[in-house]
Coordinates of C-alpha atoms in Angstrom, one line a residue:
M272 CA 62.6 108.4 31.3
N273 CA 60.7 110.5 33.9
S274 CA 59.8 107.4 35.8
K275 CA 63.5 106.4 36.1
I276 CA 64.4 109.8 37.4
L277 CA 61.6 109.6 39.9
V278 CA 62.8 106.2 41.1
I279 CA 66.4 107.5 41.5
M280 CA 65.2 110.5 43.4
I281 CA 63.2 108.3 45.8
M282 CA 66.2 106.1 46.3
V283 CA 68.4 109.1 47.1
V284 CA 65.8 110.4 49.5
L285 CA 65.6 107.0 51.3
L286 CA 69.4 106.8 51.5
L287 CA 69.7 110.2 52.9
S288 CA 66.9 109.7 55.4
G289 CA 68.5 106.4 56.4
C290 CA 71.8 108.1 57.1
S291 CA 70.1 110.8 59.2
L292 CA 68.3 108.2 61.2
E293 CA 71.6 106.4 61.9
E294 CA 73.2 109.7 62.9
N295 CA 70.3 110.5 65.2
E296 CA 70.5 107.0 66.7
K297 CA 74.3 107.4 67.2
K298 CA 73.7 110.9 68.7
E299 CA 71.2 109.4 71.2
E300 CA 73.8 106.8 72.3
I301 CA 76.2 109.5 73.4
A302 CA 75.8 111.3 76.7
N303 CA 77.5 114.1 78.4
I304 CA 77.8 114.4 82.2
N305 CA 74.7 116.7 82.5
D306 CA 72.6 114.3 80.4
F307 CA 72.4 111.6 83.2
P308 CA 69.4 111.7 85.5
K309 CA 69.8 111.7 89.3
M310 CA 67.6 108.7 89.6
Y311 CA 67.1 105.8 87.1
C312 CA 64.0 103.7 87.7
K313 CA 63.2 101.0 85.1
S314 CA 62.2 97.3 85.2
Y315 CA 63.6 94.8 82.8
E316 CA 62.8 91.1 82.7
H317 CA 65.7 90.0 84.8
L318 CA 66.8 93.2 86.5
K319 CA 65.1 96.1 88.1
F320 CA 66.7 99.6 88.5
E321 CA 65.7 101.8 91.4
S322 CA 69.1 103.5 91.2
E323 CA 70.6 106.7 92.5
I324 CA 73.1 108.0 89.9
I325 CA 76.1 109.7 91.4
I326 CA 78.6 111.7 89.4
R327 CA 80.9 113.8 91.5
A328 CA 82.0 116.0 88.5
K329 CA 80.0 119.2 89.0
N330 CA 82.0 121.6 86.7
N331 CA 82.9 119.2 83.8
N332 CA 80.2 118.4 81.4
I333 CA 82.6 116.6 79.0
L334 CA 85.3 114.1 79.9
Y335 CA 88.6 113.8 78.0
E336 CA 90.8 110.7 77.5
C337 CA 93.5 110.6 80.0
V338 CA 96.4 108.5 81.3
A339 CA 97.9 107.8 84.7
K340 CA 101.6 107.3 85.6
P341 CA 102.6 105.8 89.0
N342 CA 104.4 108.3 91.3
K343 CA 107.1 106.7 93.3
F344 CA 107.3 108.1 96.9
S345 CA 110.3 110.0 98.0
H346 CA 111.7 108.1 101.0
K347 CA 113.3 111.3 102.3
S348 CA 110.1 113.3 102.2
A349 CA 108.1 110.5 103.9
I350 CA 110.6 110.2 106.7
E351 CA 110.7 114.0 107.2
L352 CA 106.9 114.2 107.3
L353 CA 106.1 111.1 109.4
F354 CA 109.0 110.5 111.7
P355 CA 109.4 112.9 114.7
K356 CA 112.5 115.1 114.7
E357 CA 113.9 114.0 118.1
Q358 CA 117.4 114.4 119.3
N359 CA 119.4 111.2 119.4
S360 CA 116.7 109.3 117.5
Q361 CA 117.7 106.5 115.3
I362 CA 116.2 105.0 112.2
Q363 CA 117.0 101.4 111.0
S364 CA 116.3 100.5 107.4
D365 CA 116.7 97.6 105.0
G366 CA 115.8 99.7 101.9
N367 CA 112.0 99.7 102.0
N368 CA 111.3 99.2 105.7
Y369 CA 112.1 101.9 108.2
V370 CA 111.9 101.6 112.0
H371 CA 112.2 104.6 114.3
S372 CA 113.7 104.2 117.7
N373 CA 110.4 105.3 119.2
G374 CA 108.5 102.4 117.6
N375 CA 107.2 104.2 114.4
T376 CA 107.3 102.0 111.3
L377 CA 107.3 103.0 107.6
Y378 CA 107.2 100.8 104.5
I379 CA 107.5 102.2 101.0
N380 CA 107.4 100.2 97.7
K381 CA 107.3 102.5 94.7
D382 CA 103.9 104.1 94.8
Y383 CA 102.7 102.2 97.9
L384 CA 103.2 103.6 101.4
S385 CA 102.2 102.4 104.9
F386 CA 103.0 104.2 108.1
N387 CA 102.1 103.3 111.7
S388 CA 103.0 105.2 114.9
N389 CA 102.2 102.1 117.0
S390 CA 101.4 104.4 119.8
S391 CA 98.8 103.9 122.5
E392 CA 96.7 106.7 121.0
M393 CA 96.7 104.9 117.6
E394 CA 95.6 101.6 119.2
Q395 CA 92.9 103.3 121.3
A396 CA 91.5 105.2 118.3
L397 CA 91.5 102.1 116.0
E398 CA 89.5 100.2 118.7
Q399 CA 86.7 102.8 118.4
I400 CA 86.5 102.9 114.7
S401 CA 84.7 100.3 112.6
L402 CA 85.3 100.3 108.9
E403 CA 82.6 99.1 106.6
E404 CA 83.6 96.0 104.6
D405 CA 80.2 95.8 102.9
T406 CA 80.6 97.1 99.3
N407 CA 77.2 98.6 99.3
K408 CA 77.5 100.7 102.5
A409 CA 80.0 103.2 101.1
K410 CA 77.6 106.0 100.8
G411 CA 79.6 108.4 98.7
V412 CA 80.4 112.0 99.5
E413 CA 79.6 112.8 103.1
K414 CA 79.8 116.2 105.0
L415 CA 83.4 116.6 106.2
D416 CA 85.2 119.0 108.4
E417 CA 86.5 121.0 105.4
L418 CA 89.2 122.9 107.4
K419 CA 90.7 119.7 108.9
A420 CA 90.4 118.0 105.4
H421 CA 92.4 120.8 103.8
T422 CA 95.0 120.6 106.5
I423 CA 95.5 116.9 105.9
E424 CA 95.6 117.5 102.1
R425 CA 98.4 120.1 102.5
E426 CA 100.3 117.6 104.6
L427 CA 100.0 114.9 101.9
E428 CA 101.1 117.3 99.2
K429 CA 104.6 117.0 100.8
L430 CA 104.5 113.4 99.6
K431 CA 103.5 114.5 96.0
I432 CA 100.1 113.0 96.2
D433 CA 98.0 115.0 93.6
Q434 CA 94.3 115.6 93.4
I435 CA 93.3 114.2 96.8
S436 CA 89.6 113.9 97.6
F437 CA 88.3 112.8 101.0
Y438 CA 84.8 111.4 100.9
K439 CA 84.3 110.1 104.4
S440 CA 85.6 110.5 108.0
H441 CA 85.0 108.8 111.3
E442 CA 85.0 111.4 114.1
E443 CA 83.6 109.4 117.0
A444 CA 86.9 108.2 118.4
K445 CA 88.2 110.1 121.5
N446 CA 91.1 109.5 123.8
S447 CA 91.2 109.7 127.6
A448 CA 91.6 113.5 127.5
G449 CA 88.4 113.8 125.4
E450 CA 90.4 114.8 122.2
K451 CA 88.9 113.6 119.0
S452 CA 90.6 111.3 116.5
Y453 CA 89.7 111.4 112.8
Y454 CA 89.9 108.5 110.4
W455 CA 89.9 109.9 106.9
L456 CA 89.0 107.8 103.8
G457 CA 89.8 109.2 100.4
N458 CA 91.2 108.7 96.9
Q459 CA 92.8 110.6 94.1
S460 CA 90.4 112.2 91.6
Y461 CA 90.8 113.5 88.1
Q462 CA 88.4 115.6 86.0
E463 CA 86.4 115.5 89.3
L464 CA 85.9 111.7 89.2
P465 CA 87.3 109.4 91.8
V466 CA 90.2 107.3 90.6
F467 CA 90.6 103.6 91.4
N468 CA 92.9 100.8 90.4
T469 CA 91.9 97.6 88.6
T470 CA 93.9 95.1 90.6
L471 CA 93.7 96.3 94.2
F472 CA 89.9 96.0 94.2
A473 CA 87.5 94.2 96.5
G474 CA 84.6 96.6 96.1
I475 CA 84.1 100.3 96.8
N476 CA 84.1 100.2 100.5
D477 CA 85.8 101.7 103.6
T478 CA 88.3 98.8 104.0
W479 CA 89.7 99.3 100.5
A480 CA 89.8 103.1 100.4
P481 CA 93.0 103.9 98.5
I482 CA 94.0 106.6 101.0
Q483 CA 93.4 106.1 104.7
I484 CA 94.7 108.4 107.5
L485 CA 94.3 108.3 111.2
S486 CA 95.0 111.7 112.8
T487 CA 95.0 112.6 116.5
A488 CA 96.0 115.7 118.5
N489 CA 99.6 114.4 118.1
G490 CA 99.4 114.4 114.2
I491 CA 99.3 111.5 111.7
E492 CA 99.2 108.2 113.6
K493 CA 98.5 105.9 110.7
L494 CA 98.7 106.4 106.9
Q495 CA 98.1 104.0 104.0
V496 CA 98.3 104.8 100.3
L497 CA 97.6 101.9 98.0
Y498 CA 98.7 103.7 94.9
N499 CA 99.7 107.2 93.8
Y500 CA 99.4 108.6 90.3
S501 CA 100.1 111.7 88.3
F502 CA 97.6 112.4 85.4
E503 CA 97.7 113.7 81.9
K504 CA 94.7 114.8 79.9
K505 CA 94.6 114.1 76.1
D506 CA 92.8 116.0 73.4
N507 CA 90.1 113.5 72.5
K508 CA 86.7 113.7 74.1
I509 CA 85.2 110.6 75.7
E510 CA 81.8 109.7 74.3
L511 CA 79.8 108.1 77.2
K512 CA 77.0 105.7 76.5
S513 CA 73.5 106.6 77.8
F514 CA 72.4 105.0 81.0
D515 CA 69.8 103.0 79.1
Q516 CA 72.6 101.3 77.2
I517 CA 74.4 100.6 80.5
A518 CA 71.2 99.1 81.9
L519 CA 70.6 97.0 78.8
V520 CA 74.0 95.4 78.7
L521 CA 73.6 94.3 82.3
E522 CA 70.1 93.0 81.7
K523 CA 71.6 91.0 78.8
E524 CA 74.2 89.4 81.1
Y525 CA 71.6 88.4 83.7
S526 CA 69.3 87.0 81.0
M527 CA 72.0 84.2 80.5
I528 CA 71.9 83.2 84.2
L529 CA 69.5 80.3 85.1
G530 CA 67.1 80.7 88.0
D531 CA 64.6 83.3 89.1
N532 CA 66.5 85.3 91.7
K533 CA 65.3 88.9 92.1
R534 CA 67.9 91.6 91.4
V535 CA 67.7 95.3 92.0
V536 CA 70.3 97.9 91.2
S537 CA 70.2 100.5 93.9
R538 CA 73.2 102.8 93.2
A539 CA 75.5 103.7 90.3
E540 CA 78.6 105.9 90.5
L541 CA 80.9 107.0 87.7
F542 CA 84.7 106.4 88.3
F543 CA 87.9 106.5 86.4
W544 CA 89.5 103.1 86.4
V545 CA 93.3 102.9 86.0
D546 CA 94.0 99.9 83.8
V547 CA 97.3 98.6 85.2
N548 CA 97.1 95.3 83.2
Q549 CA 99.3 96.8 80.5
E550 CA 103.0 96.4 79.9
S551 CA 103.6 100.1 80.1
E552 CA 104.8 102.8 82.5
V553 CA 101.7 104.9 81.6
F554 CA 98.2 103.4 82.1
Q555 CA 95.0 104.1 80.3
M556 CA 92.1 105.5 82.4
I557 CA 88.7 103.9 81.7
P558 CA 85.4 105.7 82.7
T559 CA 83.5 103.0 84.6
W560 CA 80.1 102.7 86.2
V561 CA 80.2 100.9 89.6
L562 CA 76.7 99.5 90.2
N563 CA 75.5 98.2 93.5
V564 CA 73.3 95.1 93.1
K565 CA 71.0 93.6 95.7
E566 CA 70.0 90.0 94.9
F567 CA 67.4 87.9 96.6
S568 CA 67.9 84.1 96.5
Q569 CA 64.8 82.1 96.1
S570 CA 66.6 79.0 97.5
S571 CA 68.1 80.6 100.7
L572 CA 65.4 83.3 101.0
Q573 CA 68.2 85.8 101.8
W574 CA 69.5 89.0 100.2
R575 CA 73.2 89.4 99.2
E576 CA 74.9 92.6 97.9
Y577 CA 77.7 93.0 95.4
Q578 CA 79.0 95.4 92.7
E579 CA 79.1 95.2 88.9
L580 CA 81.5 97.2 86.7
V581 CA 80.5 98.5 83.3
N582 CA 82.7 100.4 80.9
A583 CA 80.9 103.8 80.5
E584 CA 82.4 104.4 77.0
T585 CA 81.8 101.0 75.4
A586 CA 78.9 99.6 77.6
E587 CA 80.8 96.4 78.2
V588 CA 80.6 94.5 81.5
M589 CA 84.1 94.4 83.1
E590 CA 85.4 91.6 85.2
V591 CA 87.2 92.5 88.4
G592 CA 90.9 92.6 87.7
E593 CA 90.4 93.6 84.1

């Protein structure tokens, strides 16, 4: 009888210890913002990480589930902000396209907006500015002229663009009078993370920055907004996978590729991805790692660079356009 009781007690202890181990393993899988290192260096069989880890959220240690809703631009507000108030000026329109008598053009389609002054100042400034098309040369947050950035942000608030964050500006352009022109690159942000869209994506780079503005001494000369959202935070916390798990899922993917190309992950940044591939007026926002990969081809003896996307919550590799 005593031996039976002893066996039962041992089984109970083993079951309890097994549960606690599973709970510990589950706990280790979950990471908060502050748990991620600033650098991640680790070598796997098919992939090497020498990666800077960038998380722009400085005040939020925990992320919450959230959704994005497209904000349609007010045609009236855009015209008042972007077109000059000149006497006897005329504006022609077919509904979405607007042409001012001075040559300014404006196009609005729901939450997309494009404005060009078509002035000589605009043309001269654009000739001096070279946007980076290389996905790996977007260096993240750079030092900006904060005063000028806030001035531009206040202007865009008139268009109901929320949570604007500028991360880069070109200030080298000057006109014949020596006045500087500024080309601002930015995006919306939520919970301090940059927000991007799943369909309008060709890499995180200058060319595809969601918000682009050229400003001169005359004001806004060029403005493009690829998409514009309002955001809503839910009650549920997001449980992020550890970066080890992110690295392992990418290593697993590359283990299925034939060949012996050398691959190095040099940079990883956390974003919110708006999943617009839904038949809904409100879109889910997915925490996503964008990883910069450098690959050396043994056949061509050349390096190429590209980006991989990994769901930060499920540790699943995402295809562009998902």
